[in-house]
Each structure stands twice: as structure tokens, then as C-alpha cells.
């Protein structure tokens, strides 16, 4: 089955700790995205990548970092600089050609601070 | 004024009712319009997307776009309890350097009561 997988489903972070959220896709999509979802605020873009070894900051990139070493993978690190990391994190992917460019989402990772 | 406005609800309707969900937008650069459905603690799934003004139908769902009024709607006919979810509108614009970004509404929480 083609799709996007995110792991873990739940993640707990201690004060001052960096944590990494995994995102893998087998849709052969060039573009991948990370969003943060908070209650009542909708989805906000953290980082996105149009191609391997390249990525751009979204609207709320501070306190986060990413890498794109492989087409299939786009891990997100929540650093200790992110002071309010508790949220639902969603990874998405899309093609970069054609008219639709629809984004497809993974199941999400819920990050909680201990 | 936010780029995309969506009433968060909650909206509660009896089974079999016609549901109308709406979003307004202020940026004329938005070209593609999408509706996503998100069940609790899950990733959003794409329901419909459309480009031009007018109606697009898919089963019990109809997406309507009025570019002159900057207004989009999603209608659900014969609503079912399984339609209970949060519905997110999303709009795509070109963001430069060959990339596109989605801007999401905050989502409307719908409950269909048996």
C-alpha cells in the first residue's frame, strides 16, 4: 500500500531535550511538508522540501530543524529552543508537477511535554 | 484580516440533514481549493479539490467555489453519523521558486446525530 507513515504515534519530551519525529513516504512524491496543529488554530507550516537536500522554512520554523537526505524521508527535530512544543504534528507529501499538487497527510504524531 | 476564515463551529445536525460548510478568503492569488476531512486524532484526508468557479460533485459531497466573492462551500447531502469529523478548507497559491503552499482554515467540527 502506498502512503505516508509517521512514528511514533505519541512522543514525550523532557525539558531541554531534542526529539525527532519520523516521516516516511512511498508515494514517489518529490515534495514533503511538516505542519503543526494546535486546538483552534488549524494547520501551520513548519518546514517544506521540494527536492532532496533542499528545504525551506515555513511560517513557524523557529525551534525546529529538518533534513532531507532521501526522497522518502523527511525527519523533523523539535529542539530545546521550541518553548511550547506540545501539539499534533502532521507530515504531508505531494508531487511537484501537474495541475493538482494535492498534499496527502500521514496519521500524525502527538508530542507532549513532561 | 486572516487570509482564510472558517467558522470553527461546532455544528450539530440530525442524520439525513443537508450540511453547508463555508470558508472565505482575502488573497486573490489562491488558485486551487480543497476540502479535507479529519477524524479525531487522525491525519486529514482529501475529500475534494477544485480550480474553477462553479460546482463539483462527488457522491453526497458538492464543492462550490465563487471566486468573485472569494467564498467556497462544501455541501453534504443525506448526512450520516460517519460524517462526524472536522472539515478543513485549504487554498493553494504559488509561493515562488517553483513551490506552492497551502493555507488552511481552522476547521469546522461537525457532529451528525443519529
mmCIF file of N, CA, C and O in Angstrom, chain A residues 9-10 33 35 37 40-43 45 48 50 57 59 88 90 99-108 110, chain B residues 32 34 36 38 41-46 49 86 88 92-93 95-102 104-107:
data_model
loop_
_atom_site.group_PDB
_atom_site.id
_atom_site.type_symbol
_atom_site.label_atom_id
_atom_site.label_comp_id
_atom_site.label_asym_id
_atom_site.label_seq_id
_atom_site.Cartn_x
_atom_site.Cartn_y
_atom_site.Cartn_z
ATOM 1 N N UNK A 9 3.577 7.374 17.367
ATOM 2 C CA UNK A 9 2.236 7.952 17.423
ATOM 3 C C UNK A 9 2.153 8.980 18.553
ATOM 4 O O UNK A 9 1.519 10.021 18.428
ATOM 5 N N UNK A 10 2.810 8.664 19.683
ATOM 6 C CA UNK A 10 2.902 9.579 20.822
ATOM 7 C C UNK A 10 4.379 9.721 21.202
ATOM 8 O O UNK A 10 5.135 8.744 21.150
ATOM 9 N N UNK A 33 6.300 17.996 3.578
ATOM 10 C CA UNK A 33 5.943 19.145 4.419
ATOM 11 C C UNK A 33 5.766 18.697 5.862
ATOM 12 O O UNK A 33 5.358 17.568 6.125
ATOM 13 N N UNK A 35 3.670 20.146 9.305
ATOM 14 C CA UNK A 35 2.719 21.093 9.871
ATOM 15 C C UNK A 35 2.580 20.825 11.368
ATOM 16 O O UNK A 35 2.747 19.710 11.841
ATOM 17 N N UNK A 37 -0.388 21.345 14.367
ATOM 18 C CA UNK A 37 -1.806 21.624 14.568
ATOM 19 C C UNK A 37 -2.067 21.809 16.053
ATOM 20 O O UNK A 37 -1.803 20.912 16.860
ATOM 21 N N UNK A 40 -7.944 24.922 17.759
ATOM 22 C CA UNK A 40 -8.470 26.234 17.413
ATOM 23 C C UNK A 40 -7.581 27.061 16.506
ATOM 24 O O UNK A 40 -7.898 28.207 16.213
ATOM 25 N N UNK A 41 -6.438 26.493 16.061
ATOM 26 C CA UNK A 41 -5.529 27.293 15.223
ATOM 27 C C UNK A 41 -5.303 26.691 13.855
ATOM 28 O O UNK A 41 -4.539 27.227 13.079
ATOM 29 N N UNK A 42 -5.892 25.573 13.537
ATOM 30 C CA UNK A 42 -5.679 24.988 12.223
ATOM 31 C C UNK A 42 -4.255 24.489 12.043
ATOM 32 O O UNK A 42 -3.508 24.313 13.004
ATOM 33 N N UNK A 43 -3.857 24.265 10.802
ATOM 34 C CA UNK A 43 -2.529 23.758 10.479
ATOM 35 C C UNK A 43 -1.598 24.909 10.122
ATOM 36 O O UNK A 43 -1.955 25.778 9.321
ATOM 37 N N UNK A 45 2.424 25.764 8.784
ATOM 38 C CA UNK A 45 3.559 25.156 8.102
ATOM 39 C C UNK A 45 4.862 25.425 8.849
ATOM 40 O O UNK A 45 5.196 26.581 9.126
ATOM 41 N N UNK A 48 9.249 22.879 4.636
ATOM 42 C CA UNK A 48 8.907 22.079 3.489
ATOM 43 C C UNK A 48 10.136 21.867 2.612
ATOM 44 O O UNK A 48 11.101 22.632 2.684
ATOM 45 N N UNK A 50 11.164 20.671 -1.452
ATOM 46 C CA UNK A 50 10.712 20.381 -2.817
ATOM 47 C C UNK A 50 11.559 19.297 -3.473
ATOM 48 O O UNK A 50 11.139 18.693 -4.468
ATOM 49 N N UNK A 57 12.122 27.218 5.156
ATOM 50 C CA UNK A 57 11.340 27.494 6.362
ATOM 51 C C UNK A 57 9.913 27.853 5.977
ATOM 52 O O UNK A 57 9.668 28.526 4.981
ATOM 53 N N UNK A 59 6.095 29.053 8.075
ATOM 54 C CA UNK A 59 5.670 30.214 8.875
ATOM 55 C C UNK A 59 6.157 30.178 10.328
ATOM 56 O O UNK A 59 6.261 31.210 10.973
ATOM 57 N N UNK A 88 0.015 18.533 17.855
ATOM 58 C CA UNK A 88 -0.145 17.401 16.938
ATOM 59 C C UNK A 88 0.645 17.740 15.682
ATOM 60 O O UNK A 88 0.397 18.770 15.060
ATOM 61 N N UNK A 90 1.929 16.936 11.862
ATOM 62 C CA UNK A 90 1.483 16.242 10.661
ATOM 63 C C UNK A 90 2.499 16.403 9.543
ATOM 64 O O UNK A 90 2.975 17.509 9.269
ATOM 65 N N UNK A 99 -1.228 19.592 -12.449
ATOM 66 C CA UNK A 99 -2.090 20.696 -12.029
ATOM 67 C C UNK A 99 -2.567 20.567 -10.592
ATOM 68 O O UNK A 99 -2.872 21.566 -9.948
ATOM 69 N N UNK A 100 -2.642 19.368 -10.087
ATOM 70 C CA UNK A 100 -3.272 19.176 -8.784
ATOM 71 C C UNK A 100 -2.358 19.544 -7.629
ATOM 72 O O UNK A 100 -2.694 20.386 -6.821
ATOM 73 N N UNK A 101 -1.193 18.912 -7.562
ATOM 74 C CA UNK A 101 -0.215 19.138 -6.489
ATOM 75 C C UNK A 101 -0.854 18.958 -5.120
ATOM 76 O O UNK A 101 -0.511 19.631 -4.160
ATOM 77 N N UNK A 102 -1.813 18.042 -5.034
ATOM 78 C CA UNK A 102 -2.531 17.810 -3.783
ATOM 79 C C UNK A 102 -1.602 17.238 -2.732
ATOM 80 O O UNK A 102 -0.775 16.373 -3.013
ATOM 81 N N UNK A 103 -1.762 17.716 -1.493
ATOM 82 C CA UNK A 103 -0.974 17.198 -0.390
ATOM 83 C C UNK A 103 -1.733 16.077 0.306
ATOM 84 O O UNK A 103 -2.918 16.208 0.602
ATOM 85 N N UNK A 104 -1.016 14.996 0.573
ATOM 86 C CA UNK A 104 -1.565 13.850 1.288
ATOM 87 C C UNK A 104 -0.864 13.750 2.633
ATOM 88 O O UNK A 104 0.356 13.897 2.715
ATOM 89 N N UNK A 105 -1.653 13.469 3.665
ATOM 90 C CA UNK A 105 -1.144 13.539 5.030
ATOM 91 C C UNK A 105 -0.919 12.175 5.654
ATOM 92 O O UNK A 105 -1.601 11.197 5.347
ATOM 93 N N UNK A 106 0.040 12.146 6.576
ATOM 94 C CA UNK A 106 0.247 10.984 7.418
ATOM 95 C C UNK A 106 -0.692 11.002 8.607
ATOM 96 O O UNK A 106 -1.491 11.933 8.761
ATOM 97 N N UNK A 107 -0.611 9.991 9.491
ATOM 98 C CA UNK A 107 -1.536 9.880 10.629
ATOM 99 C C UNK A 107 -1.201 10.796 11.795
ATOM 100 O O UNK A 107 -2.005 10.951 12.705
ATOM 101 N N UNK A 108 -0.031 11.407 11.794
ATOM 102 C CA UNK A 108 0.314 12.369 12.837
ATOM 103 C C UNK A 108 1.066 11.782 14.014
ATOM 104 O O UNK A 108 1.008 10.577 14.291
ATOM 105 N N UNK A 110 1.631 12.885 18.138
ATOM 106 C CA UNK A 110 1.248 13.806 19.211
ATOM 107 C C UNK A 110 2.423 13.934 20.170
ATOM 108 O O UNK A 110 2.875 12.939 20.743
ATOM 109 N N UNK B 32 -6.222 26.990 -6.267
ATOM 110 C CA UNK B 32 -6.857 25.698 -6.056
ATOM 111 C C UNK B 32 -7.476 25.669 -4.674
ATOM 112 O O UNK B 32 -6.916 26.229 -3.725
ATOM 113 N N UNK B 34 -9.427 23.213 -1.739
ATOM 114 C CA UNK B 34 -9.564 21.829 -1.306
ATOM 115 C C UNK B 34 -10.368 21.725 -0.025
ATOM 116 O O UNK B 34 -10.412 22.683 0.762
ATOM 117 N N UNK B 36 -10.621 19.001 3.212
ATOM 118 C CA UNK B 36 -10.094 17.840 3.899
ATOM 119 C C UNK B 36 -11.034 17.470 5.036
ATOM 120 O O UNK B 36 -11.636 18.334 5.673
ATOM 121 N N UNK B 38 -11.040 15.443 8.710
ATOM 122 C CA UNK B 38 -10.122 14.948 9.743
ATOM 123 C C UNK B 38 -10.911 14.354 10.895
ATOM 124 O O UNK B 38 -11.624 15.080 11.596
ATOM 125 N N UNK B 41 -7.925 12.762 16.197
ATOM 126 C CA UNK B 41 -6.586 12.182 16.416
ATOM 127 C C UNK B 41 -6.051 11.455 15.179
ATOM 128 O O UNK B 41 -5.219 10.550 15.295
ATOM 129 N N UNK B 42 -6.528 11.857 14.005
ATOM 130 C CA UNK B 42 -6.040 11.280 12.754
ATOM 131 C C UNK B 42 -5.523 12.381 11.839
ATOM 132 O O UNK B 42 -5.770 13.569 12.073
ATOM 133 N N UNK B 43 -4.802 12.001 10.781
ATOM 134 C CA UNK B 43 -4.374 12.978 9.798
ATOM 135 C C UNK B 43 -5.515 13.360 8.874
ATOM 136 O O UNK B 43 -6.451 12.584 8.674
ATOM 137 N N UNK B 44 -5.491 14.564 8.289
ATOM 138 C CA UNK B 44 -6.538 14.966 7.346
ATOM 139 C C UNK B 44 -6.510 14.104 6.086
ATOM 140 O O UNK B 44 -5.438 13.705 5.626
ATOM 141 N N UNK B 45 -7.682 13.828 5.530
ATOM 142 C CA UNK B 45 -7.769 13.111 4.265
ATOM 143 C C UNK B 45 -8.482 14.001 3.255
ATOM 144 O O UNK B 45 -9.466 14.666 3.576
ATOM 145 N N UNK B 46 -7.980 14.005 2.027
ATOM 146 C CA UNK B 46 -8.540 14.863 0.999
ATOM 147 C C UNK B 46 -9.908 14.364 0.572
ATOM 148 O O UNK B 46 -10.087 13.194 0.237
ATOM 149 N N UNK B 49 -11.079 18.550 -4.453
ATOM 150 C CA UNK B 49 -10.364 19.768 -4.817
ATOM 151 C C UNK B 49 -10.959 20.309 -6.106
ATOM 152 O O UNK B 49 -11.478 19.566 -6.933
ATOM 153 N N UNK B 86 -13.940 16.873 11.736
ATOM 154 C CA UNK B 86 -13.603 18.280 11.490
ATOM 155 C C UNK B 86 -13.286 18.435 10.010
ATOM 156 O O UNK B 86 -12.531 17.646 9.443
ATOM 157 N N UNK B 88 -11.736 20.774 7.061
ATOM 158 C CA UNK B 88 -10.770 21.855 6.852
ATOM 159 C C UNK B 88 -10.809 22.296 5.396
ATOM 160 O O UNK B 88 -10.693 21.461 4.488
ATOM 161 N N UNK B 92 -4.528 26.909 -2.229
ATOM 162 C CA UNK B 92 -3.150 26.840 -2.686
ATOM 163 C C UNK B 92 -2.781 28.060 -3.525
ATOM 164 O O UNK B 92 -3.559 28.511 -4.355
ATOM 165 N N UNK B 93 -1.581 28.572 -3.270
ATOM 166 C CA UNK B 93 -1.065 29.660 -4.084
ATOM 167 C C UNK B 93 0.388 29.382 -4.412
ATOM 168 O O UNK B 93 1.072 28.631 -3.719
ATOM 169 N N UNK B 95 4.139 30.170 -4.357
ATOM 170 C CA UNK B 95 4.935 30.904 -3.367
ATOM 171 C C UNK B 95 6.335 31.218 -3.870
ATOM 172 O O UNK B 95 7.188 31.662 -3.110
ATOM 173 N N UNK B 96 6.586 31.016 -5.174
ATOM 174 C CA UNK B 96 7.873 31.385 -5.750
ATOM 175 C C UNK B 96 8.847 30.220 -5.838
ATOM 176 O O UNK B 96 8.694 29.230 -5.124
ATOM 177 N N UNK B 97 9.825 30.326 -6.697
ATOM 178 C CA UNK B 97 10.882 29.318 -6.864
ATOM 179 C C UNK B 97 10.304 27.932 -7.140
ATOM 180 O O UNK B 97 10.836 26.916 -6.652
ATOM 181 N N UNK B 98 9.218 27.874 -7.891
ATOM 182 C CA UNK B 98 8.640 26.593 -8.273
ATOM 183 C C UNK B 98 7.893 25.869 -7.180
ATOM 184 O O UNK B 98 7.599 24.681 -7.319
ATOM 185 N N UNK B 99 7.597 26.547 -6.089
ATOM 186 C CA UNK B 99 6.910 25.868 -4.991
ATOM 187 C C UNK B 99 5.531 26.479 -4.733
ATOM 188 O O UNK B 99 5.262 27.621 -5.079
ATOM 189 N N UNK B 100 4.682 25.670 -4.132
ATOM 190 C CA UNK B 100 3.312 26.071 -3.826
ATOM 191 C C UNK B 100 3.061 25.832 -2.346
ATOM 192 O O UNK B 100 3.615 24.913 -1.756
ATOM 193 N N UNK B 101 2.236 26.664 -1.748
ATOM 194 C CA UNK B 101 1.901 26.486 -0.340
ATOM 195 C C UNK B 101 0.403 26.446 -0.153
ATOM 196 O O UNK B 101 -0.349 27.091 -0.876
ATOM 197 N N UNK B 102 0.004 25.678 0.835
ATOM 198 C CA UNK B 102 -1.394 25.626 1.232
ATOM 199 C C UNK B 102 -1.612 26.503 2.464
ATOM 200 O O UNK B 102 -0.782 26.526 3.364
ATOM 201 N N UNK B 104 -4.550 26.885 5.350
ATOM 202 C CA UNK B 104 -5.706 26.156 5.858
ATOM 203 C C UNK B 104 -6.619 27.058 6.668
ATOM 204 O O UNK B 104 -6.162 27.975 7.364
ATOM 205 N N UNK B 105 -7.908 26.750 6.611
ATOM 206 C CA UNK B 105 -8.828 27.311 7.581
ATOM 207 C C UNK B 105 -8.659 26.587 8.903
ATOM 208 O O UNK B 105 -7.966 25.566 8.984
ATOM 209 N N UNK B 106 -9.279 27.092 9.943
ATOM 210 C CA UNK B 106 -9.131 26.494 11.274
ATOM 211 C C UNK B 106 -9.920 25.207 11.419
ATOM 212 O O UNK B 106 -9.694 24.448 12.359
ATOM 213 N N UNK B 107 -10.841 24.943 10.516
ATOM 214 C CA UNK B 107 -11.627 23.722 10.588
ATOM 215 C C UNK B 107 -12.965 23.939 11.273
ATOM 216 O O UNK B 107 -13.072 24.734 12.215
#
